[in-house]
Short mmCIF file of C-alpha atoms and ligand atoms in Angstrom, two decimals:
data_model
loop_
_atom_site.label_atom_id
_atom_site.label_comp_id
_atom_site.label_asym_id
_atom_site.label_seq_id
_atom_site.Cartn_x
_atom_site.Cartn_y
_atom_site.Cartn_z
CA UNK A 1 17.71 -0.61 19.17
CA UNK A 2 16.06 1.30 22.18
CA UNK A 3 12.45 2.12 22.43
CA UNK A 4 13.92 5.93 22.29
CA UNK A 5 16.02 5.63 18.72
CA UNK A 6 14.82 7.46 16.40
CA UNK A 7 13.45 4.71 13.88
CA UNK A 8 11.86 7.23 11.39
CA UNK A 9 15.12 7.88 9.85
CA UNK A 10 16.08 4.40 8.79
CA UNK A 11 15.11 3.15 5.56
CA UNK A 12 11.90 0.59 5.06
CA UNK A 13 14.40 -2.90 4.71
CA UNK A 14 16.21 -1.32 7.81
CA UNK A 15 13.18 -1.24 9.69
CA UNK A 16 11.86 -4.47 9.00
CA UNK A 17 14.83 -6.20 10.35
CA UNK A 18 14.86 -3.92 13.43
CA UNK A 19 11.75 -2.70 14.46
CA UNK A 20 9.53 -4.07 17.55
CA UNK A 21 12.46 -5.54 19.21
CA UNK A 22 14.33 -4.65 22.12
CA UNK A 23 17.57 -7.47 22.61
CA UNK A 24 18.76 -5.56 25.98
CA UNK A 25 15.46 -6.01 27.44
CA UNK A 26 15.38 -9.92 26.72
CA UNK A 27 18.63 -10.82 28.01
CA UNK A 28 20.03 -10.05 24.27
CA UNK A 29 17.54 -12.64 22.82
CA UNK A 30 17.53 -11.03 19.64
CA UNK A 31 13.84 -12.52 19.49
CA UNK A 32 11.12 -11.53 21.86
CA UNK A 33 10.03 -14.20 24.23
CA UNK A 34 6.32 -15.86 23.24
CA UNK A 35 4.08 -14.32 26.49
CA UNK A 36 1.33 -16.95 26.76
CA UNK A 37 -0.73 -16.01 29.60
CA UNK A 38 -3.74 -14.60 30.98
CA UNK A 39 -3.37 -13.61 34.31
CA UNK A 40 -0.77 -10.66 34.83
CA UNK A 41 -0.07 -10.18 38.85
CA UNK A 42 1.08 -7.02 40.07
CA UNK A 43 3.62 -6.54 43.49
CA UNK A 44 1.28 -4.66 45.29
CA UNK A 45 -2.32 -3.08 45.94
CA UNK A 46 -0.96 0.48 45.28
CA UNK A 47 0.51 -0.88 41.72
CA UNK A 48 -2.91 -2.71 40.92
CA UNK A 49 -4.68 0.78 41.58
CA UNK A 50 -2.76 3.44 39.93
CA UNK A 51 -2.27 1.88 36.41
CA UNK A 52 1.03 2.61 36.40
CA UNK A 53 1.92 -0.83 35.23
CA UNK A 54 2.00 -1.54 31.31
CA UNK A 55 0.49 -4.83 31.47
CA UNK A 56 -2.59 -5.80 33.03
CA UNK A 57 -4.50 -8.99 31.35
CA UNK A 58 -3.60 -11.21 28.64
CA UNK A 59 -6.60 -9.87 26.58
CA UNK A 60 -4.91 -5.82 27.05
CA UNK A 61 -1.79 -6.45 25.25
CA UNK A 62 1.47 -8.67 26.23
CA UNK A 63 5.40 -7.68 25.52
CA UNK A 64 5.08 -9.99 21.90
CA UNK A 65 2.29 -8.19 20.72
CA UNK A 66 4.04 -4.81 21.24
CA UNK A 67 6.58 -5.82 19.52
CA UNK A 68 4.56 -6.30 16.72
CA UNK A 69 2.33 -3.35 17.09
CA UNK A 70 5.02 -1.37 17.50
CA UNK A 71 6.70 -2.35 14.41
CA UNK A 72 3.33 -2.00 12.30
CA UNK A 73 2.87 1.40 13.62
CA UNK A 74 6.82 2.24 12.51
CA UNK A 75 6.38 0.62 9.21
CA UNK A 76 2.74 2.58 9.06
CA UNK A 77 4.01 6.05 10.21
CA UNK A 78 0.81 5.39 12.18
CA UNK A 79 -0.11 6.30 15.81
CA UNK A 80 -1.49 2.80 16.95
CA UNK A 81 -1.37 -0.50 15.66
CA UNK A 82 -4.13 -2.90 16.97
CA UNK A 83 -3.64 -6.92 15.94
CA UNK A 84 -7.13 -9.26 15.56
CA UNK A 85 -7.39 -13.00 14.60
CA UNK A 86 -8.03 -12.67 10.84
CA UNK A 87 -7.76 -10.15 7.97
CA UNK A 88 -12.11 -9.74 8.17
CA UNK A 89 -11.74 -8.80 11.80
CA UNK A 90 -9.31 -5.98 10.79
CA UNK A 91 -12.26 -4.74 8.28
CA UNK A 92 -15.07 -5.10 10.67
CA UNK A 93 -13.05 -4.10 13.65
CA UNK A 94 -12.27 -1.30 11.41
CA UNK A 95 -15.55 -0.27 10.31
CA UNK A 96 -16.97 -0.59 13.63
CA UNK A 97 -14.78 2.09 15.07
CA UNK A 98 -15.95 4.67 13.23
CA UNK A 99 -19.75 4.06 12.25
CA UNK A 100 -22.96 4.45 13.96
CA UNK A 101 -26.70 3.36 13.79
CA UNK A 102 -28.17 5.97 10.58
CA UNK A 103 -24.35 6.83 9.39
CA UNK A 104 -23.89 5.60 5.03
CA UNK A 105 -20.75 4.07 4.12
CA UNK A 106 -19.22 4.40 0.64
CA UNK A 107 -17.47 1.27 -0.04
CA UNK A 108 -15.51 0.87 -3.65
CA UNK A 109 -17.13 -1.39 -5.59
CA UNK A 110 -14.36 -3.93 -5.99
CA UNK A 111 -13.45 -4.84 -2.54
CA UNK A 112 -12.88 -8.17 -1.19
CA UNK A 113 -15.88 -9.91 -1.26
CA UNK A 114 -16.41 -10.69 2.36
CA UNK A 115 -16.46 -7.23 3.06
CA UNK A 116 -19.00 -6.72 1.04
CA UNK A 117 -21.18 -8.92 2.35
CA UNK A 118 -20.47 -8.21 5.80
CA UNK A 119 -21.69 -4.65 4.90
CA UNK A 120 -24.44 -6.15 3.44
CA UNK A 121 -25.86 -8.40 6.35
CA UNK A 122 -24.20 -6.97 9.45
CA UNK A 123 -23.69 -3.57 9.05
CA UNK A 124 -27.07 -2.95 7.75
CA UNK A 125 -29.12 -4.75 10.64
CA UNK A 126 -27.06 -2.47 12.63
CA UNK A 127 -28.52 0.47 10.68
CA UNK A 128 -25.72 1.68 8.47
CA UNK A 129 -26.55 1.85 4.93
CA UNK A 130 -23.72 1.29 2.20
CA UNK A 131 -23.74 2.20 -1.45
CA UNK A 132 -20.85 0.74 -3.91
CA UNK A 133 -19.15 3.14 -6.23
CA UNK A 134 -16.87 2.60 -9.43
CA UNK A 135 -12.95 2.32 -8.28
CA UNK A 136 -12.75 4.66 -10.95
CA UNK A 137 -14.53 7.40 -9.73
CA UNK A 138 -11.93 9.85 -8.90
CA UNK A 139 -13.15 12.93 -7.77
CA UNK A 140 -16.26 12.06 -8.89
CA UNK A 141 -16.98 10.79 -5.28
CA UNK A 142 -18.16 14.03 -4.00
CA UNK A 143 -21.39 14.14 -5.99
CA UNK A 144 -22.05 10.40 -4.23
CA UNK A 145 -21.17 12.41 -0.27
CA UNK A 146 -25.20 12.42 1.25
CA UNK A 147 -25.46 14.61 4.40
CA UNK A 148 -25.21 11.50 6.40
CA UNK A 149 -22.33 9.94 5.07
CA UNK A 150 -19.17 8.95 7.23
CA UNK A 151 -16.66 7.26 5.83
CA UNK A 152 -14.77 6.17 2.36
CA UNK A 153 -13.55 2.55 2.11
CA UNK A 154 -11.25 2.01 -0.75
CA UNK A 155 -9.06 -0.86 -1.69
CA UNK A 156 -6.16 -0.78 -4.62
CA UNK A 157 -6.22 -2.40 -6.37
CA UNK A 158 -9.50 -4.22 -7.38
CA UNK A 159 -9.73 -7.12 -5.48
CA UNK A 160 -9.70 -10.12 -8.38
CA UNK A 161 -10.05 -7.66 -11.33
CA UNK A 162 -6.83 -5.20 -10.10
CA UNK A 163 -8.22 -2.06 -11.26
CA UNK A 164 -6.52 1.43 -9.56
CA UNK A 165 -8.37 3.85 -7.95
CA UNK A 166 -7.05 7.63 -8.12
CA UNK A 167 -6.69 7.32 -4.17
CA UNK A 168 -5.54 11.40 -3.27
CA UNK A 169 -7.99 12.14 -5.78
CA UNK A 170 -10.47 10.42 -3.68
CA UNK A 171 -9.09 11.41 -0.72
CA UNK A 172 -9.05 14.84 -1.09
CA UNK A 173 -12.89 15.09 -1.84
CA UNK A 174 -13.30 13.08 1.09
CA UNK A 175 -11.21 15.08 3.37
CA UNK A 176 -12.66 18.29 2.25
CA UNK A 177 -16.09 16.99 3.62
CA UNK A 178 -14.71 15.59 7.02
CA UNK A 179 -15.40 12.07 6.41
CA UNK A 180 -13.01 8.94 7.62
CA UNK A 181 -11.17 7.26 5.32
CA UNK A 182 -10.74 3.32 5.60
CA UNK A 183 -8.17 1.07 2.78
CA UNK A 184 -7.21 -2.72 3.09
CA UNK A 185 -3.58 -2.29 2.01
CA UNK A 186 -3.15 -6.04 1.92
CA UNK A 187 -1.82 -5.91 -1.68
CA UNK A 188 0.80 -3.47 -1.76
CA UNK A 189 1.33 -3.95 2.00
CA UNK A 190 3.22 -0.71 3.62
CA UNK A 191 6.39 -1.65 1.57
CA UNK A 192 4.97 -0.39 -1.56
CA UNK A 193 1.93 2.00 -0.26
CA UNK A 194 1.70 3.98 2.79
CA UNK A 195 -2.05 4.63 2.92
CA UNK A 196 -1.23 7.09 6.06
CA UNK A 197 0.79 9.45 4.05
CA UNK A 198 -1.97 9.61 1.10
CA UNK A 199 -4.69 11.02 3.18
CA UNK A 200 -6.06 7.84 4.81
CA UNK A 201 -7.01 7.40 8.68
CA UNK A 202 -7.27 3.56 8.91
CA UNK A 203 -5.01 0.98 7.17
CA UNK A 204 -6.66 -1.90 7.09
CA UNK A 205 -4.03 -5.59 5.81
CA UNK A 206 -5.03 -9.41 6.61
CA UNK A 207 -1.47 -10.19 8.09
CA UNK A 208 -2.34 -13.88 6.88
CA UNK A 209 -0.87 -13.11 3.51
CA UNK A 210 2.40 -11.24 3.02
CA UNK A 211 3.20 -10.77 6.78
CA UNK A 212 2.73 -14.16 7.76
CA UNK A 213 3.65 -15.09 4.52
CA UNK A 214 4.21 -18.76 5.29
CA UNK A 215 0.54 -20.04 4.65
CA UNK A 216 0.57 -20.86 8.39
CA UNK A 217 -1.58 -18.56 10.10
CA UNK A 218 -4.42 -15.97 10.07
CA UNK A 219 -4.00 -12.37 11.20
CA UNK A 220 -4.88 -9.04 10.86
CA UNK A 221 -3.76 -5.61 11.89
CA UNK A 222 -5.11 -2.33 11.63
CA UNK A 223 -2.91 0.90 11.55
CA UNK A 224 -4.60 4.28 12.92
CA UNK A 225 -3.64 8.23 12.16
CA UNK A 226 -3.50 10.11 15.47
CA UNK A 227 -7.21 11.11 14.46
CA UNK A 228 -8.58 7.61 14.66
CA UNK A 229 -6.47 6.16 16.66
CA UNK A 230 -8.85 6.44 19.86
CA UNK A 231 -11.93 4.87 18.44
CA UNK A 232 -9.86 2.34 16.86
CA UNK A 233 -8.72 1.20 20.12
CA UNK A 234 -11.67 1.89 22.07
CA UNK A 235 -13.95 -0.28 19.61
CA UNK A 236 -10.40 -2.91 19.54
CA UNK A 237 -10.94 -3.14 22.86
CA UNK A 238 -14.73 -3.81 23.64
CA UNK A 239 -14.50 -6.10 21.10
CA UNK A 240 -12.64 -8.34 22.94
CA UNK A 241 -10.38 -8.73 20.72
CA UNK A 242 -7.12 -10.06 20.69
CA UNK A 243 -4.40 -12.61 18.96
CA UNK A 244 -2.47 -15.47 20.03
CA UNK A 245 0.97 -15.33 20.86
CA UNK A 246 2.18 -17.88 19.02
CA UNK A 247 0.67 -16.32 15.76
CA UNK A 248 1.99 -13.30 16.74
CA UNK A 249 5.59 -14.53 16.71
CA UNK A 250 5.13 -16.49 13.64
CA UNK A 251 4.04 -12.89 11.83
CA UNK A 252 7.18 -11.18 13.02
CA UNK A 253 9.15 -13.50 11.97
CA UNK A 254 7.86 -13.37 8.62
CA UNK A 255 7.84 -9.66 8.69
CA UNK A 256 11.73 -9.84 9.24
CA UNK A 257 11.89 -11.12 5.51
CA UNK A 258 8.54 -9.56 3.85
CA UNK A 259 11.17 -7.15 1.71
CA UNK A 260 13.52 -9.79 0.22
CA UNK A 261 10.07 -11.41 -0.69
CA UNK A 262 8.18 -9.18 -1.71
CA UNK A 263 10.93 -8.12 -4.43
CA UNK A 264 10.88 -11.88 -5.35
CA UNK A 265 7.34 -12.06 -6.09
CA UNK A 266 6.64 -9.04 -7.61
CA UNK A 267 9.40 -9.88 -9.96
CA UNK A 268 8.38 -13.11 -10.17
CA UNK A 269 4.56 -12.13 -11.22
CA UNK A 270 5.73 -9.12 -14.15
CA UNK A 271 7.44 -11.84 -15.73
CA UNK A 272 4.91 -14.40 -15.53
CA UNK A 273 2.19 -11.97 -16.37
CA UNK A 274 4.33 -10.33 -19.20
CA UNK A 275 4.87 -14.22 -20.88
CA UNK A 276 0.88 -14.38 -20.72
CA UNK A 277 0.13 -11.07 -22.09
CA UNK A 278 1.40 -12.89 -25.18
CA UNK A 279 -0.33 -15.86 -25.39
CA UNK A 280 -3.16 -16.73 -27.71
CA UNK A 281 -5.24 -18.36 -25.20
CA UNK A 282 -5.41 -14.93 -23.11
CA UNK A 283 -7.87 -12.55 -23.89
CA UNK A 284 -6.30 -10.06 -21.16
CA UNK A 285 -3.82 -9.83 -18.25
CA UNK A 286 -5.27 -7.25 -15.19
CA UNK A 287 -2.01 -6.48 -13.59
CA UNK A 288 -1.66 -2.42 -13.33
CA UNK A 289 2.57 -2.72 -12.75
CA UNK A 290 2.63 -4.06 -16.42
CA UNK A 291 2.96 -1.21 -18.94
CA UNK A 292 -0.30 -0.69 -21.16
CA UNK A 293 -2.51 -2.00 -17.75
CA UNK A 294 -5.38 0.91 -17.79
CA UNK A 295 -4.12 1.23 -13.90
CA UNK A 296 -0.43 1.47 -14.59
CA UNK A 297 -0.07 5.25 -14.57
CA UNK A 298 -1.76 5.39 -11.43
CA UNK A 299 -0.13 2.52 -10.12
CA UNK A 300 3.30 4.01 -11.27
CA UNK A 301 2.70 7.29 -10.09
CA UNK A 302 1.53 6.03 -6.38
CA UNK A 303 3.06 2.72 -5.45
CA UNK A 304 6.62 1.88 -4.82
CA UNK A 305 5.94 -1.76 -5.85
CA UNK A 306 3.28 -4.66 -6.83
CA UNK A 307 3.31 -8.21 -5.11
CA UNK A 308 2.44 -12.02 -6.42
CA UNK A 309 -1.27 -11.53 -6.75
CA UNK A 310 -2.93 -10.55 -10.33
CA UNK A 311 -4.97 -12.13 -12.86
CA UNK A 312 -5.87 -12.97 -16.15
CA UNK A 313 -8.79 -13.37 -18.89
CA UNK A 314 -9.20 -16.34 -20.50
CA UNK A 315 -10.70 -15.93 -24.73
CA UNK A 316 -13.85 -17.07 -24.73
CA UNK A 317 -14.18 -21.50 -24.20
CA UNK A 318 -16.29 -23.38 -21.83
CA UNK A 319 -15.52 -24.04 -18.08
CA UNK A 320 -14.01 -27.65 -18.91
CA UNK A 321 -11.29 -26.40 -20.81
CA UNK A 322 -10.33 -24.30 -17.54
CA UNK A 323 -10.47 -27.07 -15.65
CA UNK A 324 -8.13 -29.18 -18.03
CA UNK A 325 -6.05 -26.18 -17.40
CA UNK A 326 -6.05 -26.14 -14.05
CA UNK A 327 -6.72 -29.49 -12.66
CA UNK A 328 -3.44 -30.56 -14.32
CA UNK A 329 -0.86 -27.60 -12.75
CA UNK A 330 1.36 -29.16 -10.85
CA UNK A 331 3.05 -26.40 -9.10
CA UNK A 332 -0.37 -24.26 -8.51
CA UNK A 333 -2.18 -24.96 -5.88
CA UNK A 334 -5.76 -24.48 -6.15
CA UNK A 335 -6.81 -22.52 -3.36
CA UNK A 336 -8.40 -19.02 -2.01
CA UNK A 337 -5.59 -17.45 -0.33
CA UNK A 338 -2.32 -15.87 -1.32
CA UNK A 339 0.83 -14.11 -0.13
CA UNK A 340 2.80 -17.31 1.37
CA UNK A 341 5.76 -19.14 -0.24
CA UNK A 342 3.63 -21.00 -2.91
CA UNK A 343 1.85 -20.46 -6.30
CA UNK A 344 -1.49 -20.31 -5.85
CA UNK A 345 -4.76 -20.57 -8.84
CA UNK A 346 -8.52 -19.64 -8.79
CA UNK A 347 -11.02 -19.25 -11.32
CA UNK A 348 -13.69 -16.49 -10.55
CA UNK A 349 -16.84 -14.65 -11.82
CA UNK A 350 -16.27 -11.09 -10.98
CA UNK A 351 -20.40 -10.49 -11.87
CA UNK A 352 -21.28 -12.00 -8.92
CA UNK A 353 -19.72 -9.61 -6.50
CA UNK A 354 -20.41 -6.48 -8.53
CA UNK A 355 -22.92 -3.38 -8.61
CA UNK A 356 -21.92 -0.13 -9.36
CA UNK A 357 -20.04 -1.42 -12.61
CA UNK A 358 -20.50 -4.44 -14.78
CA UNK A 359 -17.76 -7.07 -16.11
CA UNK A 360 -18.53 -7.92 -19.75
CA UNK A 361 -15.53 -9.97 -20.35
CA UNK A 362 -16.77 -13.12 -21.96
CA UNK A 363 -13.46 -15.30 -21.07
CA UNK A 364 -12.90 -17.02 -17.59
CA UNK A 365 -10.71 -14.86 -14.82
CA UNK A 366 -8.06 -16.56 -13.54
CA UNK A 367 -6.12 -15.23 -10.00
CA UNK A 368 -2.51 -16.81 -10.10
CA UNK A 369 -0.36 -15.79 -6.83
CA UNK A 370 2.59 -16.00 -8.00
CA UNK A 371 5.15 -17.82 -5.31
CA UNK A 372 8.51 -18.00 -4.64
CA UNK A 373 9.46 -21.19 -7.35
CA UNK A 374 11.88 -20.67 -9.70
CA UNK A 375 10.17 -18.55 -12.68
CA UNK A 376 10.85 -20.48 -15.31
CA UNK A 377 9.20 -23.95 -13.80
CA UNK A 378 5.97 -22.00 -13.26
CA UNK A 379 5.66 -20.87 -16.58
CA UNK A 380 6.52 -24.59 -17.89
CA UNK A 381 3.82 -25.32 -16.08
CA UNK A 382 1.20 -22.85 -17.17
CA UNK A 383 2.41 -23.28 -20.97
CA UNK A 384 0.97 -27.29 -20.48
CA UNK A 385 -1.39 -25.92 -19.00
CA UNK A 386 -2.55 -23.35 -21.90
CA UNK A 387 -2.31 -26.65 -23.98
CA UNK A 388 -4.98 -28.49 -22.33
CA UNK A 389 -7.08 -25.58 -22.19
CA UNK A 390 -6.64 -25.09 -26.03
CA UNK A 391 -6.96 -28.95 -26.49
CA UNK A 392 -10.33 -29.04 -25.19
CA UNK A 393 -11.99 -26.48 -27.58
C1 PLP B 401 -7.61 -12.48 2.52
C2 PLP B 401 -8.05 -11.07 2.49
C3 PLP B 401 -8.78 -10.54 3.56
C4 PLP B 401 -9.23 -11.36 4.73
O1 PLP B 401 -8.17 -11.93 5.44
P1 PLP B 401 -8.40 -13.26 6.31
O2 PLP B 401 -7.18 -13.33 7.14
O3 PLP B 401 -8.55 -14.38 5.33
O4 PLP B 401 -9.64 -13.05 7.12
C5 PLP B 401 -9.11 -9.20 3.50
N1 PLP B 401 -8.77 -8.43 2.45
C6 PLP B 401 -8.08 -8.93 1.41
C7 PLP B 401 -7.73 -8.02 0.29
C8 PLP B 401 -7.70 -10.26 1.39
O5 PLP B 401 -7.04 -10.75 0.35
#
């Protein structure tokens, strides 16, 4: 493909294969080359002046991260893509670009814990207050708009407990007041939601997960509408931000197969999450694509798909009969991140990292990612596991 096709009319597994690279301008590689480098010379003193030429420092951008940027930004329907060195860097690069000292930040009340904290500590020395609101608000955010309030930050679903906010409804009360709206998409990635087209000006993902998808590296990317584009690359930029080329290579190769995944976990997880729905040991499964989830019209009505990652609630038992459960998987890794080849288990206490709403389940929650193993060999392992949890009662 040339940089001047017109991409927009190809389908989203068409694009994935194609986008961000340019095989007549490598010598027909079909790759792109890895650009390691700092220093970027130029032929001449008139060339160095004008900035005419497209590359000028490692730090501004080389011809591998275009390619990714460039296929983020087509996948997006964005107007720029930046890349950073971690999925919190795409929040707080994020975040940065479009608050100030004295703005308030309304941040869901289920995001990913990190972020929470980092509005916590950071953000507030730097004199930006945030409050936490109930995912389920709906359009019950504009009562919580103050006269100084800037921006929305949403995430779908919950992160651990998977609940679904009604994003256009809370976009369009958010909109209506002028304020920027900010979602880590890492979930659904922009296979199954397209924050852009729903109302929101920064898509937030940590590429670490289903991008890379390999359990290799850490990225993240941030996707701008034309509106927020320029502070997002401004801030980007002054930041001194950048990733390594290597990294970046490694992410678009993953993102060359994120669809043929992404079908395999999510229909991986349903039926994993389905056989536990049934189980006596379970209390609850929190996965909105399964039918009866509180989430699942939402889910249903805005999503085009659900990945690996949900969650479950144990009945009531003490902590060692989790960790007969879990200790003994032998396909689960135990482990805090998600989104590469391999099942993945952690057990979590959502009341910690909660304030606008309260958890009153009395079982354990357990995250399973659900990996790319043959579905039938993970639940053989979770059914021995289920024993050993029951065993220790
Ligand atoms: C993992 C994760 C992040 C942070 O990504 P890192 O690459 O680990 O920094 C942010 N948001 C969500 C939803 C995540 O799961």
């Amino acid at each position: 493909m040339t940089r001047d096709d017109d991409t927009q009319r190809h389908r989203p597994a068409t694009r994935l294969a194609h986008a961000g690279r340019w095989p007549r301008e490598q010598h027909g590689f079909v790759n792109p080359p890895v650009y390691h480098g700092s220093t970027v010379t130029f032929p001449d003193v008139e060339t160095m002046l004008s900035g005419r030429q497209r590359y000028v420092y490692g730090r501004r951008g080389n011809p591998t991260a275009a390619g990714l940027e460039s296929a983020l930004t087509e996948l997006e329907g964005a107007a720029g893509t930046v890349l950073v060195p971690s999925g919190l860097a795409a929040v707080s690069t994020a975040l940065l670009s479009c608050l100030s000292a004295g703005d308030h930040l309304l941040m869901i009340d289920t995001a990913y814990h990190p972020t929470r904290h980092l509005c916590d500590t950071t953000l507030k020395r730097y004199g930006i207050e945030t409050s936490y609101f109930d995912p389920l608000v709906g359009e019950g955010i504009a009562a919580l708009i103050r006269p100084e309030t800037k921006a929305v930050y949403l995430e779908a679903p919950g992160s651990l407990t998977f609940e679904m906010p009604d994003i256009p409804a809370i976009a369009a009360a958010a909109k209506a007041r002028g304020l920027t709206l900010l979602m880590d998409n890492t979930w659904a990635t922009p296979l199954f939601f397209r924050p852009l087209e729903h109302g929101i000006d920064l898509s937030i993902a940590a590429g670490t997960k289903y991008l890379v998808g390999h359990s290799d590296v850490m990225m993240g990317t941030v996707s701008a509408s034309a509106a927020a584009w320029p502070a997002l690359k401004a801030t980007h930029g002054n930041l001194g931000l950048c990733a390594g080329p290597d990294d970046i290579y490694l992410a678009l190769r993953g993102l060359r197969t994120m669809g043929v995944r992404l079908a395999r976990h999510q229909e991986s997880a349903l039926a994993v999450a389905a056989w536990l729905a049934d189980r006596p040991e379970v209390a609850r499964v929190l996965h909105p694509g399964l039918a009866g989830d509180p989430g699942h019209a939402i889910w249903a009505r805005d999503f085009a798909g659900a990945c690996g990652l949900f969650s479950f609630v144990t009945r009531k038992a003490p902590l060692d009969a989790v960790k007969a459960m879990l200790d003994g998987l032998e396909l689960f890794g135990l482990g805090y991140s998600w989104g590469g080849f391999e099942s993945l288990a952690i057990v979590s206490d959502p009341r910690t990292t909660r304030s606008a709403t309260t958890w009153t389940d009395e079982g354990h929650l357990i995250r399973l990612h659900i990996g790319l193993e043959d579905t039938d060999d993970l639940i053989a392992d979770l059914a021995a596991g289920l024993e050993r949890f029951s065993a220790v009662q």
